[in-house]
Each structure stands twice: as C-alpha cells, then as structure tokens.
Tab-separated table of C-alpha atoms and ligand atoms in Angstrom:
chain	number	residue	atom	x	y	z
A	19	UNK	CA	82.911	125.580	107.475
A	20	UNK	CA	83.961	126.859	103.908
A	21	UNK	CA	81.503	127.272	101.221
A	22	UNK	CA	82.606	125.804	97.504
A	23	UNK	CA	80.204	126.438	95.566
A	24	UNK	CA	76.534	127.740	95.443
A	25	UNK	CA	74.608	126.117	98.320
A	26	UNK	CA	77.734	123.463	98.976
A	27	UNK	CA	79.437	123.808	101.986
A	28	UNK	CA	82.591	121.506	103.377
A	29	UNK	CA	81.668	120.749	107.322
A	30	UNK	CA	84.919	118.661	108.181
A	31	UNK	CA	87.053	118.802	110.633
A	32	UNK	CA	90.864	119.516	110.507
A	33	UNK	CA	92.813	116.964	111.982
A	34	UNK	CA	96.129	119.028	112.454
A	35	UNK	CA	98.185	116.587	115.310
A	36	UNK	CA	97.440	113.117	113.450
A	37	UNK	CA	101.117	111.522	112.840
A	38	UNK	CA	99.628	108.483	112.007
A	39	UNK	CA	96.885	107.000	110.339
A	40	UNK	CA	96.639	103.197	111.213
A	41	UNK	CA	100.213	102.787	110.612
A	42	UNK	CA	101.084	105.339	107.959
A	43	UNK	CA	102.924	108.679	109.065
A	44	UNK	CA	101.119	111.629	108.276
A	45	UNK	CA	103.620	114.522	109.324
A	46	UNK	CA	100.735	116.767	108.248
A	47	UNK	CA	97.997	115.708	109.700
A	48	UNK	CA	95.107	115.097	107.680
A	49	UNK	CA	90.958	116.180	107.329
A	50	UNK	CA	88.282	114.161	107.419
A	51	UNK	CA	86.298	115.716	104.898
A	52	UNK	CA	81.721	116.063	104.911
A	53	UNK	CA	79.533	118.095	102.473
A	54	UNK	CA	76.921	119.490	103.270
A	55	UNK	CA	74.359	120.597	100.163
A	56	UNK	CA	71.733	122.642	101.030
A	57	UNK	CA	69.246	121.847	98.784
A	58	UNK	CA	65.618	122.092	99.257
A	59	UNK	CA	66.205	118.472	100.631
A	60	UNK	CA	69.466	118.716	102.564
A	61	UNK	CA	72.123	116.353	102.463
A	62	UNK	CA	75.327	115.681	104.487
A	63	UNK	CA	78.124	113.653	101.756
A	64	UNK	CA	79.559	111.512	104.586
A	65	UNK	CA	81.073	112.502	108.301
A	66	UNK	CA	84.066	112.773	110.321
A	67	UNK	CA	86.033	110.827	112.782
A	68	UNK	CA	84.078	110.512	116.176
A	69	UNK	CA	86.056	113.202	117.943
A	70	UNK	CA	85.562	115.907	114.993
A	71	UNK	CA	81.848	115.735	115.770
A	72	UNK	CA	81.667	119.486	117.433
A	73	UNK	CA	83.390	120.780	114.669
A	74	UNK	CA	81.129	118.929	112.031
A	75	UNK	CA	77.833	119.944	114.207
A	76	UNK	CA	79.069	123.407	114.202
A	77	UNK	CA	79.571	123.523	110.760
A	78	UNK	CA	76.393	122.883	109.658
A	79	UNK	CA	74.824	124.938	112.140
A	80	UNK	CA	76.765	127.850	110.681
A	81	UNK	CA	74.758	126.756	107.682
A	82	UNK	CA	71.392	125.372	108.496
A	83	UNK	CA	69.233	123.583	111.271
A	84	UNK	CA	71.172	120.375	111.524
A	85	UNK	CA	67.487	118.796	111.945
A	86	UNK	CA	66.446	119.893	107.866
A	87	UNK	CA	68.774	117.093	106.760
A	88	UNK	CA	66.771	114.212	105.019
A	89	UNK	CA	69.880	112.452	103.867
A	90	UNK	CA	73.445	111.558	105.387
A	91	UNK	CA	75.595	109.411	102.872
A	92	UNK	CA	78.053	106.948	103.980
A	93	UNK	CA	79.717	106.322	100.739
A	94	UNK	CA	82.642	104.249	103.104
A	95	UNK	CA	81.836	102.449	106.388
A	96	UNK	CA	85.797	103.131	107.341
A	97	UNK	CA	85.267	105.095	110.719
A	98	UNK	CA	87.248	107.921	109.953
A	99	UNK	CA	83.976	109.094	107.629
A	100	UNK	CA	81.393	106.875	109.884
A	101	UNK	CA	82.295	107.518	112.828
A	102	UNK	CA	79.802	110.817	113.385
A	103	UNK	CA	76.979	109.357	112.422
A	104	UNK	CA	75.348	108.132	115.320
A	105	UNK	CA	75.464	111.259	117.066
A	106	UNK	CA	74.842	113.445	114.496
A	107	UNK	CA	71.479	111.015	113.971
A	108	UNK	CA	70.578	113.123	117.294
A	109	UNK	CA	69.815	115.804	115.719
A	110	UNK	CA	68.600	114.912	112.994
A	111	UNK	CA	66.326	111.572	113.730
A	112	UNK	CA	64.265	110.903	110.433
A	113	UNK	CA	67.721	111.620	108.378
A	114	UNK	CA	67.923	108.209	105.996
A	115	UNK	CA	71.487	106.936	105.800
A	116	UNK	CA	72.419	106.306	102.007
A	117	UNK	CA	74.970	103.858	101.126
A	118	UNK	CA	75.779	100.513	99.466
A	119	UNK	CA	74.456	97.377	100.172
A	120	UNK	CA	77.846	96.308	101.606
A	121	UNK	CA	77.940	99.623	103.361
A	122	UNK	CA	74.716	98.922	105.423
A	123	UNK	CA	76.116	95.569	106.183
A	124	UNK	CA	79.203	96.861	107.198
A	125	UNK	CA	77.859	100.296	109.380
A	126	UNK	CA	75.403	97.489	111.191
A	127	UNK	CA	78.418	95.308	111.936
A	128	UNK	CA	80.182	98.437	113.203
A	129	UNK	CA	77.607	100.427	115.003
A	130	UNK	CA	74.576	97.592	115.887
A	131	UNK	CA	72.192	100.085	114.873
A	132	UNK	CA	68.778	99.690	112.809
A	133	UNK	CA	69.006	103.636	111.223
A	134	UNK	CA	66.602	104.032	108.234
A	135	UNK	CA	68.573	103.050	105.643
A	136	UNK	CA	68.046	103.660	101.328
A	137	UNK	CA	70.436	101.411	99.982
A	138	UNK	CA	71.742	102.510	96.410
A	139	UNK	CA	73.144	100.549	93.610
A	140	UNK	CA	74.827	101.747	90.047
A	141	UNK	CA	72.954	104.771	88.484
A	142	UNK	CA	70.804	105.188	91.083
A	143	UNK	CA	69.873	108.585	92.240
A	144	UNK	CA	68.598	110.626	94.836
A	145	UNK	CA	66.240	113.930	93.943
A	146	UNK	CA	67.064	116.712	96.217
A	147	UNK	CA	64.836	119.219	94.730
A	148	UNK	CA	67.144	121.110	92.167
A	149	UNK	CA	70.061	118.625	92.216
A	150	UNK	CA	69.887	114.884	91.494
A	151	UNK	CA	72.459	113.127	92.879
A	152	UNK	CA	73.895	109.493	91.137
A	153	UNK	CA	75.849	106.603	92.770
A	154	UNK	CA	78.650	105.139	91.267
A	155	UNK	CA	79.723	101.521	93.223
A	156	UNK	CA	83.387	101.263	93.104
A	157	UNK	CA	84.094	97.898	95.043
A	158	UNK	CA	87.146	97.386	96.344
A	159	UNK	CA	88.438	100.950	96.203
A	160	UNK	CA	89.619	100.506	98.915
A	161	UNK	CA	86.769	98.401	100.735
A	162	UNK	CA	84.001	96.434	99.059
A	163	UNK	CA	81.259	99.106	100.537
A	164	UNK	CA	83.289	101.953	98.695
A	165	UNK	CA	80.993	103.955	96.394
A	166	UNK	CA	81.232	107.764	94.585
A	167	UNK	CA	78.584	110.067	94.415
A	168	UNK	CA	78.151	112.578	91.872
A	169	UNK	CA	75.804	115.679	91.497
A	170	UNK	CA	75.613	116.581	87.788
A	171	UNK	CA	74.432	119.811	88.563
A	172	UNK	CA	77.225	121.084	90.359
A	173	UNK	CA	78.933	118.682	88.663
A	174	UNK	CA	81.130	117.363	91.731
A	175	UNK	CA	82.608	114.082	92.179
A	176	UNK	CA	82.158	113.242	95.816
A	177	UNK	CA	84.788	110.351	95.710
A	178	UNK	CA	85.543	109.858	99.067
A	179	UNK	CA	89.126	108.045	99.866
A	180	UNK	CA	89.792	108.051	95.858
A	181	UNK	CA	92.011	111.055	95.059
A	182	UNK	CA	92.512	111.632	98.915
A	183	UNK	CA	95.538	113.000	100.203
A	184	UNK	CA	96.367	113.223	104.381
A	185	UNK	CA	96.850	117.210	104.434
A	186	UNK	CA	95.654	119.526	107.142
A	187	UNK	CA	95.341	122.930	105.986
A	188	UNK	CA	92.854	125.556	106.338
A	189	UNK	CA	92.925	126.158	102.678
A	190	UNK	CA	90.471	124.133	100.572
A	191	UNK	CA	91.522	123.866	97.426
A	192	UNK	CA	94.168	121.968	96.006
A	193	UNK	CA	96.159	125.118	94.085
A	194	UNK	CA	95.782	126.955	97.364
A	195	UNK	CA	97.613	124.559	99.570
A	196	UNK	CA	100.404	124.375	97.389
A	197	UNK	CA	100.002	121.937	94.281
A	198	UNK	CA	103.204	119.944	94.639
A	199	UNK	CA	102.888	118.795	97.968
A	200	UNK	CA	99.298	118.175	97.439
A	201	UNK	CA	100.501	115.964	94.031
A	202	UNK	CA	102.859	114.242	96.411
A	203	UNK	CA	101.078	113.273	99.399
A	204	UNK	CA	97.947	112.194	97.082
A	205	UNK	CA	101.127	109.793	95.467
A	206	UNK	CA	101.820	108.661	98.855
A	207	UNK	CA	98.150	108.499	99.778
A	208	UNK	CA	97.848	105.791	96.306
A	209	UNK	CA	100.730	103.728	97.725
A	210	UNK	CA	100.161	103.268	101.380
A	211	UNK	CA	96.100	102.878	100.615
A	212	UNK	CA	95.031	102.151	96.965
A	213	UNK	CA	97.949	100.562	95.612
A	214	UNK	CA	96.782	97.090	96.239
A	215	UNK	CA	93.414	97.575	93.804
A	216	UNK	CA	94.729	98.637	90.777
A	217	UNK	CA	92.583	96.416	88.607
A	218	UNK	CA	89.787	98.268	90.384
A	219	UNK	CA	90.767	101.295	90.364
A	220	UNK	CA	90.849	101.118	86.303
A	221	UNK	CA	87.443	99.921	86.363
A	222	UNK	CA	86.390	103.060	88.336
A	223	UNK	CA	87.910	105.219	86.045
A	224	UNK	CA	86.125	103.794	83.119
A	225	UNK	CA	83.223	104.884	84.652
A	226	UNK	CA	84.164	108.200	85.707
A	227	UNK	CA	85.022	108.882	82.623
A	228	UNK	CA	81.817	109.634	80.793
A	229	UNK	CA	81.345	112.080	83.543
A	230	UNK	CA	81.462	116.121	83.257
A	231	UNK	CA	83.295	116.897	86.601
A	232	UNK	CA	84.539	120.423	87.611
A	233	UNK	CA	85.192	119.372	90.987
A	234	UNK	CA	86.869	116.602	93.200
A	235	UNK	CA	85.961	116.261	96.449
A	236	UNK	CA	87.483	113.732	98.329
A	237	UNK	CA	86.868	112.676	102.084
A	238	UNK	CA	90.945	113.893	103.190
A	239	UNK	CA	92.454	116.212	102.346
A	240	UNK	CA	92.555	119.244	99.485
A	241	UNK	CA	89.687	119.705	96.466
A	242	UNK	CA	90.544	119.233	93.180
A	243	UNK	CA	89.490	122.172	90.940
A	244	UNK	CA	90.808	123.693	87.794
A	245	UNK	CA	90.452	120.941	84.760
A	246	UNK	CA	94.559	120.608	84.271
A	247	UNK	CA	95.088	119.425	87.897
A	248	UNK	CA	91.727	117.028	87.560
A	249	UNK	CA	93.537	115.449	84.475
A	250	UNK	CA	96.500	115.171	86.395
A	251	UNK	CA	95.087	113.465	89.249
A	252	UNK	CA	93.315	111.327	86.702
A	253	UNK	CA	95.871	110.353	84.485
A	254	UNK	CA	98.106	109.956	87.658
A	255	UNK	CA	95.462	107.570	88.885
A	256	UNK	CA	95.709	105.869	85.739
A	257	UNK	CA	99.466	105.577	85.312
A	258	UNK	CA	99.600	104.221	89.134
A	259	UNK	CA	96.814	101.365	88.613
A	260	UNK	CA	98.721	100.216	85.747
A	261	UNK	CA	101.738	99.826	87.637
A	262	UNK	CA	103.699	102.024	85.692
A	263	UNK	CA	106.644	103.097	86.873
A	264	UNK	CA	109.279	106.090	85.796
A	265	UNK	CA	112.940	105.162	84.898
A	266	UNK	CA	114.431	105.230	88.456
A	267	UNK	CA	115.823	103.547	91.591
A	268	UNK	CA	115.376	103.129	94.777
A	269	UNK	CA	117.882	101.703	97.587
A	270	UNK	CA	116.293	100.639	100.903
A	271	UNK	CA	118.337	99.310	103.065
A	272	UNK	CA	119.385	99.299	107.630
A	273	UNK	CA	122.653	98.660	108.612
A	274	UNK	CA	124.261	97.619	112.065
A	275	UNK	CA	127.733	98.427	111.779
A	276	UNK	CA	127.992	100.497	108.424
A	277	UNK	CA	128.797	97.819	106.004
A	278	UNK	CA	125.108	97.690	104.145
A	279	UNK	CA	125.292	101.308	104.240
A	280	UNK	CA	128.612	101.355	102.044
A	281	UNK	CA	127.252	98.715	99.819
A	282	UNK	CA	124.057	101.129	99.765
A	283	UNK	CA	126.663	104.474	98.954
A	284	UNK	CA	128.222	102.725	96.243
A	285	UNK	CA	125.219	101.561	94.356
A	286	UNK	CA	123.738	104.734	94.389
A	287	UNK	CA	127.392	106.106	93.027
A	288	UNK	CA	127.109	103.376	90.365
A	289	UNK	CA	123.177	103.973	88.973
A	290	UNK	CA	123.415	108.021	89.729
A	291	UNK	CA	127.088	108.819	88.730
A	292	UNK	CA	127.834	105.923	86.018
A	293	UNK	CA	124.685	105.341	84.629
A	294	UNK	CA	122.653	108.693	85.348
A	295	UNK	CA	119.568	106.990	86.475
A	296	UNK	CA	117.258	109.268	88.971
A	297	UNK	CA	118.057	107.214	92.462
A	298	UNK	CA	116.687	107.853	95.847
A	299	UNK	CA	117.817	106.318	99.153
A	300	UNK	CA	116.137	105.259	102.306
A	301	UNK	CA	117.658	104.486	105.466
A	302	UNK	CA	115.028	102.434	107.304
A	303	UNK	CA	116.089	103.493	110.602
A	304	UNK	CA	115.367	107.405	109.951
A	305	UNK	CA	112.617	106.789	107.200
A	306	UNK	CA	109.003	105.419	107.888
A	307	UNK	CA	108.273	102.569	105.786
A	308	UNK	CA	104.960	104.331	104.349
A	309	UNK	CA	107.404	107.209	102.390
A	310	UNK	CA	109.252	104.230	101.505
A	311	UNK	CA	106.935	101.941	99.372
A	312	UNK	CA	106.036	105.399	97.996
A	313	UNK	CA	109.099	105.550	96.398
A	314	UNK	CA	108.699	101.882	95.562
A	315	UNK	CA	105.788	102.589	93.549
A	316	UNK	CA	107.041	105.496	91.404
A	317	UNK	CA	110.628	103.422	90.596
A	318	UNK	CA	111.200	100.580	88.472
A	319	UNK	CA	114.429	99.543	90.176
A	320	UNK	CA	114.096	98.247	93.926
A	321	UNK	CA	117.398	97.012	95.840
A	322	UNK	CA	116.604	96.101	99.191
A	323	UNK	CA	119.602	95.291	101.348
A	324	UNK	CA	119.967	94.023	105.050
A	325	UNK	CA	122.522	92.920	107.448
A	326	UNK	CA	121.768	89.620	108.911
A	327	UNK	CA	121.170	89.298	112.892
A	328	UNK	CA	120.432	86.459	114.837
A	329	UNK	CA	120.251	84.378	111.162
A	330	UNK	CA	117.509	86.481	109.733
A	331	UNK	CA	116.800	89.621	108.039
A	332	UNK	CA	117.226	92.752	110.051
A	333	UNK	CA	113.868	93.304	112.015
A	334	UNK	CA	113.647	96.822	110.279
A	335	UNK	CA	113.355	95.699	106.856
A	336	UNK	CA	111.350	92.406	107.251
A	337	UNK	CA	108.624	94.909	108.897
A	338	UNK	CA	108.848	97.063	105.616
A	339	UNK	CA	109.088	93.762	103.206
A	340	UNK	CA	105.681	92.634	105.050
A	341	UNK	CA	103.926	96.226	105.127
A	342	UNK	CA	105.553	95.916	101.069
A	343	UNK	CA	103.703	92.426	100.508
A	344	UNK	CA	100.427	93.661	101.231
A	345	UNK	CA	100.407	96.693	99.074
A	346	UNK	CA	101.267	93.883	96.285
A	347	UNK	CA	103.543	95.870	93.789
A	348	UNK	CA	104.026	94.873	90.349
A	349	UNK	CA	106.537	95.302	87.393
A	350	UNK	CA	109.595	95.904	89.898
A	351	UNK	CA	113.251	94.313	89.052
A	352	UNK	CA	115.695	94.335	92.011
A	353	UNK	CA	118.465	93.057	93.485
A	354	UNK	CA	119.323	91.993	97.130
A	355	UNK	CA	122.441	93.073	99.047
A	356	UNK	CA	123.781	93.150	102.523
A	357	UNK	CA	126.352	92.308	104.729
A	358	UNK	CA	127.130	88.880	107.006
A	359	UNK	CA	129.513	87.438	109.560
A	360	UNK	CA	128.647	83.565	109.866
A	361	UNK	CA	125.349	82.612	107.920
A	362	UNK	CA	124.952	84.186	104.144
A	363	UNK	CA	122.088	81.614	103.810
A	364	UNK	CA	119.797	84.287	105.904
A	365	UNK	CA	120.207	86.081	102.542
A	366	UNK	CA	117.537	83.509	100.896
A	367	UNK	CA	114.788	84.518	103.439
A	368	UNK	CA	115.384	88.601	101.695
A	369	UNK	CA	115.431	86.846	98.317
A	370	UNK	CA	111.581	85.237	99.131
A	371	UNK	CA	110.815	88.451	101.118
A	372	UNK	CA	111.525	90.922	97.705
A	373	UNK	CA	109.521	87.602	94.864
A	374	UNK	CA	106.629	87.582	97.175
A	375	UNK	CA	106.499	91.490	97.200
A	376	UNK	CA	106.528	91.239	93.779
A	377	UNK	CA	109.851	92.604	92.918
A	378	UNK	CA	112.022	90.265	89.936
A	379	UNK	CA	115.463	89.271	91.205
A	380	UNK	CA	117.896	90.201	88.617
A	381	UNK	CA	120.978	88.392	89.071
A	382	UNK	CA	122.845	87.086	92.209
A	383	UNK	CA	122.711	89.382	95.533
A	384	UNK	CA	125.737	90.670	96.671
A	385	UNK	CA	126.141	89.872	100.054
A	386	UNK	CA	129.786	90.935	101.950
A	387	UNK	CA	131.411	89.315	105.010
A	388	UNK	CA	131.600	91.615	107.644
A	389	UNK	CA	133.222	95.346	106.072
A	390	UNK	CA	133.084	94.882	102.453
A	391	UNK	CA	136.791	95.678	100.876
A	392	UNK	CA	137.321	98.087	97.568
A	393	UNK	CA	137.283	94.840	95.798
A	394	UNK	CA	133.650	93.715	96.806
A	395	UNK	CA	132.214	97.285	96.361
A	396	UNK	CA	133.679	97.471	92.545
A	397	UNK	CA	132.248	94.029	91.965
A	398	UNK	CA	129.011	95.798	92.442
A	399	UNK	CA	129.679	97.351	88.879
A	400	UNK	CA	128.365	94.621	87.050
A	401	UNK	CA	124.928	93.811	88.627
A	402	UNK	CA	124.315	97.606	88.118
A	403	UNK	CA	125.130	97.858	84.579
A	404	UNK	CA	122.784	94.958	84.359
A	405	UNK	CA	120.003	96.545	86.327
A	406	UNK	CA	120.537	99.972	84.458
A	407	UNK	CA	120.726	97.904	81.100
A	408	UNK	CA	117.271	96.650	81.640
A	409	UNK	CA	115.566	100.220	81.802
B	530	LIG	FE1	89.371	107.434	104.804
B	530	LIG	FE2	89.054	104.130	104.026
B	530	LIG	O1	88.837	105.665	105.079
C-alpha cells in the first residue's frame, strides 16, 4: 500500500518474477496496479491478477474496512485487472461493479456472474461525496471494453493499460524508478500492446486533452507525475499513433552457419560507418521478438534477413514476421537479405512476410549462395545508399 495523494491510496500488487506476459518478455516483472479512494463513498479503480488478491485485500485493509467500498471499477475486463474481483466481492457484497457496456458483457462472459452492475458511458460520472468521478470510453485501446476514468478533483487520469509500462519496483512514481527505463519500457509497452490502434489511440488523446491532469495512473507499472514527463508520455503517445518514426535502422536477422550474420555485419558497417545513420541489430536467436518490433517501431529502416531451411524462411524469423503482422506497422521501407544453398525462391515467402507487415520493399533483396564472397558483401553498397538516400 502507498498513499499518492490525499485520501488515494495504490493497493496493487508487485509482480516481481513475471518474465512473460502472454508472450512478451518482461525481464522486470511488472504490477498490476488498483486505487483505492477513500472518499466518503469508497471506491476501488480496478484489481489485480487473481493470485495478487492477499496483497490487494491487505492493502486496503491497511486503509479501510474492505466492506465500506460502494464501488469497484473495471475500466478493462483483461484478467490481469479483473481477475480479483470475485473474491474481493466477498467482502464487500453490495459493492456495484462500474464499467462499460462492453465491459459487463465481457466480465459476464469471463466470470458467469450476475454482480450489480452501473454501466457508464461518455461523460458520465459517479458522485463519491467530495470527488466526482467521469468516464471517458476509449474503444479499442486495447480492447473494445477499454475505458479511462478521471477524478477532476484530484485531477488523476486513471487510464488503465494506456501509458502502462511492465516494471516492478517498490517505488511509485515514475522519476523515482528511474525515468529512462521507465520512458523505455512504456515504448516497448506501446509496441508489443497498443501499437496496432493507433487511429484510436489519437482519438483518445483528443479527448484527454481538454483535461487538467496532474497525475497518470496507469494499471502496470510506474505513475506519471511532474507536468514535463506527462507531456512526454503524451506527445510520445502521439508521435507513436502516428507512426512516426526517427531517422534510423534496424537489422533483424538468424543465421545457421554465419553467412546472414556477415551480410547483417556489413550492412550495419554500410548505414552506421558510410552513411552515419543510428542502426541497431538483433540477433533473433539471443533477442526476444517483443524488444525487437520495439525497435521496429521507433526506426524507419527495417532489413529483415533469413537463411533458408527446408525451402522456407528460418522458423525464428517467420515467428517474429507473424508476432510483426499483428502489431500492423506502418510507414517502414526495408529490404530483404539472406543466405541460400539450392532454392533462392524461399526468398519470395520473406518478401510477402515483410509487405504484409507493412514494411515497403525498396529494391531487390540480396540473397548469397552459401558464404557470401567480398564481392557480394560490397554489392550491398548500393541498396544501402538507396535505403539511406530515402531518409
Ligand atoms: Fe493490462 Fe489489457 O490488460
């Protein structure tokens, strides 16, 4: 239990050993994030994941008598923030469960349970005696049920996965934690979770923006608080949903027997040496795929190479080119590369792969038989001046 303001208190739990979060690493763990205000109506912003429910239960008891709460809101079904309600509703019986309309369709589907619910829509609001909250529906960021709530009079976004970042740490403010890493994992937070709504996440910004907020308070991770790192977040939010990307590359690439890694060396040589352009690499076999579409989303250059086994792409990077697809990427140019012994055809399936993910082929791939001679690697020059010409 930490307190964050006058009568608001954060009742999470710490999830420290998480590693991963359906699919995405999280090398540092992550929090599953409830607030409880204690006004003269009290009200719990969400839960935790089902086996945080001690924690969350002793948390509020720290506070007040978990049976005083009139109001539990589910502002996302998902059951990392769901998942305590049904035994927390043991303690508290006549608590009302405030969400969406798709949220009470969704928490019946999940947990086959009649609770009392108050559904909410756009600009309604809740009176809690000195605080009135207001919901803000943002479908589709990242499920349809998704909504914010906002309490003007402490004024605190409660925005739930938005602005989330998977970070355990028993600091709860952003600038506490350490603000770069917090920046960073809320960057790979975007890509692995939000990146596919960007259209929606505008939207929700639009509407946020009429709003006087001192506070962030998402459902993972660390709080946003002073005004330049809630701009930041913002604006970073905003830059992101456009699909705007800095002035760099990325090279993703396995290998089997070294030859796609030396094609991989000497582009990076060629963009980073010769052309000065801000290049990071990722082996696939010693980097999870959810850092790499990270970097996918903050470059504008994406080369993606493969060898070819069994007359396909290498399993590695078709699993990262489908995890890729679904995040649905925008405003990429790239170019394919990779290495062959009987069948450079397989090459067109990593062509299809990179247009469906989004990602403009710029010229021919360059794709080697076998070990790639000093020949082949210099004819690399030209693609790259291309690539680097089109920055
Ligand atoms: Fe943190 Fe979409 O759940």
């Amino acid at each position: 239990m930490s307190r964050i303001k006058e009568d608001v208190y954060w009742v999470g739990y710490l999830d420290w050993g998480l590693r991963n979060f359906h699919g995405y690493s999280t090398p540092h763990g992550s929090t599953y994030n409830a607030y409880l205000i204690d006004d003269e109506l009290p009200v719990l912003v969400d839960t935790v994941k089902y086996y945080g429910f001690q924690d969350l239960l002793e948390g509020i008891r720290r506070i007040t008598d978990p049976s005083r709460i009139k109001y539990i809101i589910s502002n996302h079904t998902e059951m990392d923030h769901s998942g305590s309600i049904e035994r927390l509703l043991q303690f508290c019986p006549e608590a009302e469960i405030v969400c969406s309309s798709k949220g009470k369709e969704g928490l019946l589907k999940h947990f086959k349970k009649n609770w009392k619910f108050k559904v909410v829509g756009a600009g309604d609001s809740l009176n809690l005696g000195k605080r009135k909250l207001t919901f803000l529906p943002v479908p589709m960021v990242h499920w349809p049920d998704s909504m914010l709530t906002y309490s003007s009079y402490d004024k605190i976004l409660f925005s739930n996965d938005a602005f989330g970042q998977h970070y355990a740490c028993s600091r709860r403010f952003a600038k506490e934690a350490g603000i770069d890493i917090i920046f960073r994992e809320a960057a790979k937070y975007y890509a692995n979770i939000v990146m596919p709504y960007g259209s929606q996440v505008e939207k929700a910004l639009d509407s946020l923006s009429s709003l006087d907020v001192d506070m962030i308070c998402p459902s993972h991770g660390l709080i946003w608080k002073e005004k330049q790192n809630i701009n930041k977040i913002i604006n970073l939010y905003r830059k992101w949903a456009g699909h705007s990307a800095d002035k760099k590359a990325v090279i993703i690439y396995d290998t089997m027997w070294n030859s796609t890694k030396k094609i991989s060396d000497k582009l990076f040589r060629l963009l980073h040496n010769d052309h000065g352009i801000d290049t990071a690499v990722i082996d696939l076999s010693t980097t999870h795929i959810s850092e790499a579409v990270t970097a996918v989303m903050e470059s504008r250059i994406v080369l993606i190479g493969s060898p070819v086994l069994n007359n396909g792409v290498f399993p590695s990077v078709g699993k990262f080119l489908i995890y890729l697809k679904g995040l649905k990427p925008k405003n990429k140019l790239g170019m394919a590369f990779g290495s062959y012994g009987w069948n450079i055809f397989a090459f067109k399936e990593l062509e299809n792969f990179m247009k469906d993910c989004g990602i403009e082929i710029l010229g021919e791939g360059k794709y080697f038989n076998y070990i790639p001679s000093d020949e082949d690697l210099s004819s690399l020059a030209h693609p790259v001046r291309d690539l680097a010409e089109s920055l």
